[in-house]
Amino acid sequence: MSDITIKIKDREGEIHEVLAPTDMAMNLMEVCKAYELPVEGTCGGMAMCASCQCYVLSDHQLPEMGQDEDLMLAEAFYVEDNSRLGCQIPITPELDGLEVELAPES
Ligand code: FES
């Protein structure tokens, strides 16, 4: 069993419950794209565009923010205390049940 369940609320408020593999080195941005959720991922996951910004709604322990992510979020729009860049969140078994909401497009 290497899939976890993630709930992703889109910008219309609709919640998508998706299965994400933990053994394919995917990140949250890639999972969103795989399910055709409206996440651009313009920079390809380099923490350089913020198009994958999401708000973390559940209280999961996420990997600490790296400097690139921190700097990008300092420049991005609609940033909240619970903002993270989806591309900087690797899919791991610990994230089972994670709930996130897509940030507005900037
Ligand atoms: S895909 Fe560009 S910052 Fe995440």
JSON list of C-alpha atoms and ligand atoms in Angstrom, two decimals:
[
{"chain": "A", "resi": 1, "resn": "MET", "atom": "CA", "xyz": [0.00, 0.00, 0.00]},
{"chain": "A", "resi": 2, "resn": "SER", "atom": "CA", "xyz": [1.89, 3.00, -1.21]},
{"chain": "A", "resi": 3, "resn": "ASP", "atom": "CA", "xyz": [-0.89, 5.44, -1.98]},
{"chain": "A", "resi": 4, "resn": "ILE", "atom": "CA", "xyz": [-2.07, 8.13, 0.36]},
{"chain": "A", "resi": 5, "resn": "THR", "atom": "CA", "xyz": [-5.26, 10.16, 0.23]},
{"chain": "A", "resi": 6, "resn": "ILE", "atom": "CA", "xyz": [-5.14, 13.93, -0.12]},
{"chain": "A", "resi": 7, "resn": "LYS", "atom": "CA", "xyz": [-8.07, 16.32, -0.14]},
{"chain": "A", "resi": 8, "resn": "ILE", "atom": "CA", "xyz": [-7.59, 19.28, -2.43]},
{"chain": "A", "resi": 9, "resn": "LYS", "atom": "CA", "xyz": [-10.07, 22.13, -2.44]},
{"chain": "A", "resi": 10, "resn": "ASP", "atom": "CA", "xyz": [-10.11, 23.90, -5.79]},
{"chain": "A", "resi": 11, "resn": "ARG", "atom": "CA", "xyz": [-10.75, 27.61, -6.38]},
{"chain": "A", "resi": 12, "resn": "GLU", "atom": "CA", "xyz": [-14.47, 27.01, -6.75]},
{"chain": "A", "resi": 13, "resn": "GLY", "atom": "CA", "xyz": [-14.60, 25.41, -3.32]},
{"chain": "A", "resi": 14, "resn": "GLU", "atom": "CA", "xyz": [-15.01, 21.89, -4.65]},
{"chain": "A", "resi": 15, "resn": "ILE", "atom": "CA", "xyz": [-13.09, 19.23, -2.72]},
{"chain": "A", "resi": 16, "resn": "HIS", "atom": "CA", "xyz": [-11.24, 16.58, -4.69]},
{"chain": "A", "resi": 17, "resn": "GLU", "atom": "CA", "xyz": [-10.17, 13.49, -2.80]},
{"chain": "A", "resi": 18, "resn": "VAL", "atom": "CA", "xyz": [-7.23, 12.05, -4.71]},
{"chain": "A", "resi": 19, "resn": "LEU", "atom": "CA", "xyz": [-4.85, 9.13, -4.31]},
{"chain": "A", "resi": 20, "resn": "ALA", "atom": "CA", "xyz": [-1.17, 9.97, -4.47]},
{"chain": "A", "resi": 21, "resn": "PRO", "atom": "CA", "xyz": [1.68, 7.46, -4.76]},
{"chain": "A", "resi": 22, "resn": "THR", "atom": "CA", "xyz": [4.44, 7.72, -2.16]},
{"chain": "A", "resi": 23, "resn": "ASP", "atom": "CA", "xyz": [6.93, 5.69, -4.21]},
{"chain": "A", "resi": 24, "resn": "MET", "atom": "CA", "xyz": [7.20, 7.80, -7.35]},
{"chain": "A", "resi": 25, "resn": "ALA", "atom": "CA", "xyz": [9.11, 10.82, -6.02]},
{"chain": "A", "resi": 26, "resn": "MET", "atom": "CA", "xyz": [6.15, 13.08, -6.76]},
{"chain": "A", "resi": 27, "resn": "ASN", "atom": "CA", "xyz": [5.36, 16.35, -5.09]},
{"chain": "A", "resi": 28, "resn": "LEU", "atom": "CA", "xyz": [2.01, 17.95, -4.38]},
{"chain": "A", "resi": 29, "resn": "MET", "atom": "CA", "xyz": [2.16, 20.22, -7.44]},
{"chain": "A", "resi": 30, "resn": "GLU", "atom": "CA", "xyz": [2.69, 17.19, -9.70]},
{"chain": "A", "resi": 31, "resn": "VAL", "atom": "CA", "xyz": [-0.20, 15.35, -8.05]},
{"chain": "A", "resi": 32, "resn": "CYS", "atom": "CA", "xyz": [-2.49, 18.33, -8.71]},
{"chain": "A", "resi": 33, "resn": "LYS", "atom": "CA", "xyz": [-1.44, 18.40, -12.34]},
{"chain": "A", "resi": 34, "resn": "ALA", "atom": "CA", "xyz": [-1.87, 14.65, -12.68]},
{"chain": "A", "resi": 35, "resn": "TYR", "atom": "CA", "xyz": [-5.50, 15.08, -11.63]},
{"chain": "A", "resi": 36, "resn": "GLU", "atom": "CA", "xyz": [-5.90, 18.08, -13.95]},
{"chain": "A", "resi": 37, "resn": "LEU", "atom": "CA", "xyz": [-6.49, 20.51, -11.15]},
{"chain": "A", "resi": 38, "resn": "PRO", "atom": "CA", "xyz": [-5.80, 24.11, -12.23]},
{"chain": "A", "resi": 39, "resn": "VAL", "atom": "CA", "xyz": [-2.21, 24.32, -11.02]},
{"chain": "A", "resi": 40, "resn": "GLU", "atom": "CA", "xyz": [0.23, 25.69, -13.58]},
{"chain": "A", "resi": 41, "resn": "GLY", "atom": "CA", "xyz": [3.54, 24.64, -12.10]},
{"chain": "A", "resi": 42, "resn": "THR", "atom": "CA", "xyz": [5.12, 27.11, -14.52]},
{"chain": "A", "resi": 43, "resn": "CYS", "atom": "CA", "xyz": [8.67, 26.78, -13.21]},
{"chain": "A", "resi": 44, "resn": "GLY", "atom": "CA", "xyz": [8.57, 22.99, -13.20]},
{"chain": "A", "resi": 45, "resn": "GLY", "atom": "CA", "xyz": [8.90, 22.72, -9.44]},
{"chain": "A", "resi": 46, "resn": "MET", "atom": "CA", "xyz": [11.90, 24.98, -8.85]},
{"chain": "A", "resi": 47, "resn": "ALA", "atom": "CA", "xyz": [10.18, 27.19, -6.22]},
{"chain": "A", "resi": 48, "resn": "MET", "atom": "CA", "xyz": [10.40, 30.06, -8.69]},
{"chain": "A", "resi": 49, "resn": "CYS", "atom": "CA", "xyz": [6.84, 30.85, -9.77]},
{"chain": "A", "resi": 50, "resn": "ALA", "atom": "CA", "xyz": [4.41, 30.35, -6.85]},
{"chain": "A", "resi": 51, "resn": "SER", "atom": "CA", "xyz": [1.72, 29.08, -9.24]},
{"chain": "A", "resi": 52, "resn": "CYS", "atom": "CA", "xyz": [1.54, 25.97, -7.06]},
{"chain": "A", "resi": 53, "resn": "GLN", "atom": "CA", "xyz": [0.82, 27.89, -3.88]},
{"chain": "A", "resi": 54, "resn": "CYS", "atom": "CA", "xyz": [-1.68, 26.22, -1.60]},
{"chain": "A", "resi": 55, "resn": "TYR", "atom": "CA", "xyz": [-3.00, 26.66, 1.91]},
{"chain": "A", "resi": 56, "resn": "VAL", "atom": "CA", "xyz": [-2.47, 23.76, 4.28]},
{"chain": "A", "resi": 57, "resn": "LEU", "atom": "CA", "xyz": [-5.74, 23.15, 6.13]},
{"chain": "A", "resi": 58, "resn": "SER", "atom": "CA", "xyz": [-4.91, 20.05, 8.18]},
{"chain": "A", "resi": 59, "resn": "ASP", "atom": "CA", "xyz": [-2.30, 20.00, 10.93]},
{"chain": "A", "resi": 60, "resn": "HIS", "atom": "CA", "xyz": [0.13, 17.60, 9.28]},
{"chain": "A", "resi": 61, "resn": "GLN", "atom": "CA", "xyz": [3.81, 17.94, 10.02]},
{"chain": "A", "resi": 62, "resn": "LEU", "atom": "CA", "xyz": [5.23, 19.14, 6.71]},
{"chain": "A", "resi": 63, "resn": "PRO", "atom": "CA", "xyz": [8.90, 19.29, 5.76]},
{"chain": "A", "resi": 64, "resn": "GLU", "atom": "CA", "xyz": [10.43, 22.56, 6.82]},
{"chain": "A", "resi": 65, "resn": "MET", "atom": "CA", "xyz": [10.45, 25.38, 4.31]},
{"chain": "A", "resi": 66, "resn": "GLY", "atom": "CA", "xyz": [13.67, 25.73, 2.39]},
{"chain": "A", "resi": 67, "resn": "GLN", "atom": "CA", "xyz": [15.21, 29.10, 1.62]},
{"chain": "A", "resi": 68, "resn": "ASP", "atom": "CA", "xyz": [13.98, 29.12, -1.99]},
{"chain": "A", "resi": 69, "resn": "GLU", "atom": "CA", "xyz": [10.40, 28.49, -0.93]},
{"chain": "A", "resi": 70, "resn": "ASP", "atom": "CA", "xyz": [10.61, 31.09, 1.81]},
{"chain": "A", "resi": 71, "resn": "LEU", "atom": "CA", "xyz": [11.94, 33.72, -0.61]},
{"chain": "A", "resi": 72, "resn": "MET", "atom": "CA", "xyz": [9.35, 32.92, -3.28]},
{"chain": "A", "resi": 73, "resn": "LEU", "atom": "CA", "xyz": [6.47, 33.17, -0.81]},
{"chain": "A", "resi": 74, "resn": "ALA", "atom": "CA", "xyz": [7.83, 36.50, 0.39]},
{"chain": "A", "resi": 75, "resn": "GLU", "atom": "CA", "xyz": [7.17, 37.83, -3.13]},
{"chain": "A", "resi": 76, "resn": "ALA", "atom": "CA", "xyz": [3.98, 35.98, -4.01]},
{"chain": "A", "resi": 77, "resn": "PHE", "atom": "CA", "xyz": [0.40, 37.25, -3.82]},
{"chain": "A", "resi": 78, "resn": "TYR", "atom": "CA", "xyz": [-2.34, 36.02, -1.46]},
{"chain": "A", "resi": 79, "resn": "VAL", "atom": "CA", "xyz": [0.19, 34.55, 0.96]},
{"chain": "A", "resi": 80, "resn": "GLU", "atom": "CA", "xyz": [-1.23, 33.42, 4.29]},
{"chain": "A", "resi": 81, "resn": "ASP", "atom": "CA", "xyz": [0.39, 31.91, 7.38]},
{"chain": "A", "resi": 82, "resn": "ASN", "atom": "CA", "xyz": [-0.43, 28.45, 6.10]},
{"chain": "A", "resi": 83, "resn": "SER", "atom": "CA", "xyz": [0.84, 29.01, 2.56]},
{"chain": "A", "resi": 84, "resn": "ARG", "atom": "CA", "xyz": [3.22, 26.49, 1.05]},
{"chain": "A", "resi": 85, "resn": "LEU", "atom": "CA", "xyz": [4.48, 25.77, -2.43]},
{"chain": "A", "resi": 86, "resn": "GLY", "atom": "CA", "xyz": [3.06, 22.45, -3.56]},
{"chain": "A", "resi": 87, "resn": "CYS", "atom": "CA", "xyz": [6.18, 21.61, -5.53]},
{"chain": "A", "resi": 88, "resn": "GLN", "atom": "CA", "xyz": [8.22, 21.72, -2.34]},
{"chain": "A", "resi": 89, "resn": "ILE", "atom": "CA", "xyz": [6.08, 19.13, -0.58]},
{"chain": "A", "resi": 90, "resn": "PRO", "atom": "CA", "xyz": [7.15, 15.57, -1.41]},
{"chain": "A", "resi": 91, "resn": "ILE", "atom": "CA", "xyz": [4.44, 12.93, -1.17]},
{"chain": "A", "resi": 92, "resn": "THR", "atom": "CA", "xyz": [5.32, 10.75, 1.81]},
{"chain": "A", "resi": 93, "resn": "PRO", "atom": "CA", "xyz": [3.29, 8.25, 3.86]},
{"chain": "A", "resi": 94, "resn": "GLU", "atom": "CA", "xyz": [3.16, 10.77, 6.74]},
{"chain": "A", "resi": 95, "resn": "LEU", "atom": "CA", "xyz": [0.99, 13.04, 4.61]},
{"chain": "A", "resi": 96, "resn": "ASP", "atom": "CA", "xyz": [-1.93, 10.62, 4.42]},
{"chain": "A", "resi": 97, "resn": "GLY", "atom": "CA", "xyz": [-5.13, 12.59, 4.95]},
{"chain": "A", "resi": 98, "resn": "LEU", "atom": "CA", "xyz": [-3.52, 15.94, 4.10]},
{"chain": "A", "resi": 99, "resn": "GLU", "atom": "CA", "xyz": [-6.01, 18.71, 3.29]},
{"chain": "A", "resi": 100, "resn": "VAL", "atom": "CA", "xyz": [-5.01, 21.68, 1.19]},
{"chain": "A", "resi": 101, "resn": "GLU", "atom": "CA", "xyz": [-6.72, 24.48, -0.70]},
{"chain": "A", "resi": 102, "resn": "LEU", "atom": "CA", "xyz": [-5.41, 26.00, -3.92]},
{"chain": "A", "resi": 103, "resn": "ALA", "atom": "CA", "xyz": [-4.45, 29.65, -3.52]},
{"chain": "A", "resi": 104, "resn": "PRO", "atom": "CA", "xyz": [-6.00, 32.12, -5.98]},
{"chain": "A", "resi": 105, "resn": "GLU", "atom": "CA", "xyz": [-4.22, 32.60, -9.28]},
{"chain": "A", "resi": 106, "resn": "SER", "atom": "CA", "xyz": [-2.01, 35.66, -9.25]},
{"chain": "B", "resi": 1, "resn": "FES", "atom": "S1", "xyz": [5.85, 24.99, -9.53]},
{"chain": "B", "resi": 1, "resn": "FES", "atom": "FE1", "xyz": [6.79, 26.92, -9.51]},
{"chain": "B", "resi": 1, "resn": "FES", "atom": "S2", "xyz": [6.96, 27.36, -7.43]},
{"chain": "B", "resi": 1, "resn": "FES", "atom": "FE2", "xyz": [6.07, 25.42, -7.43]}
]
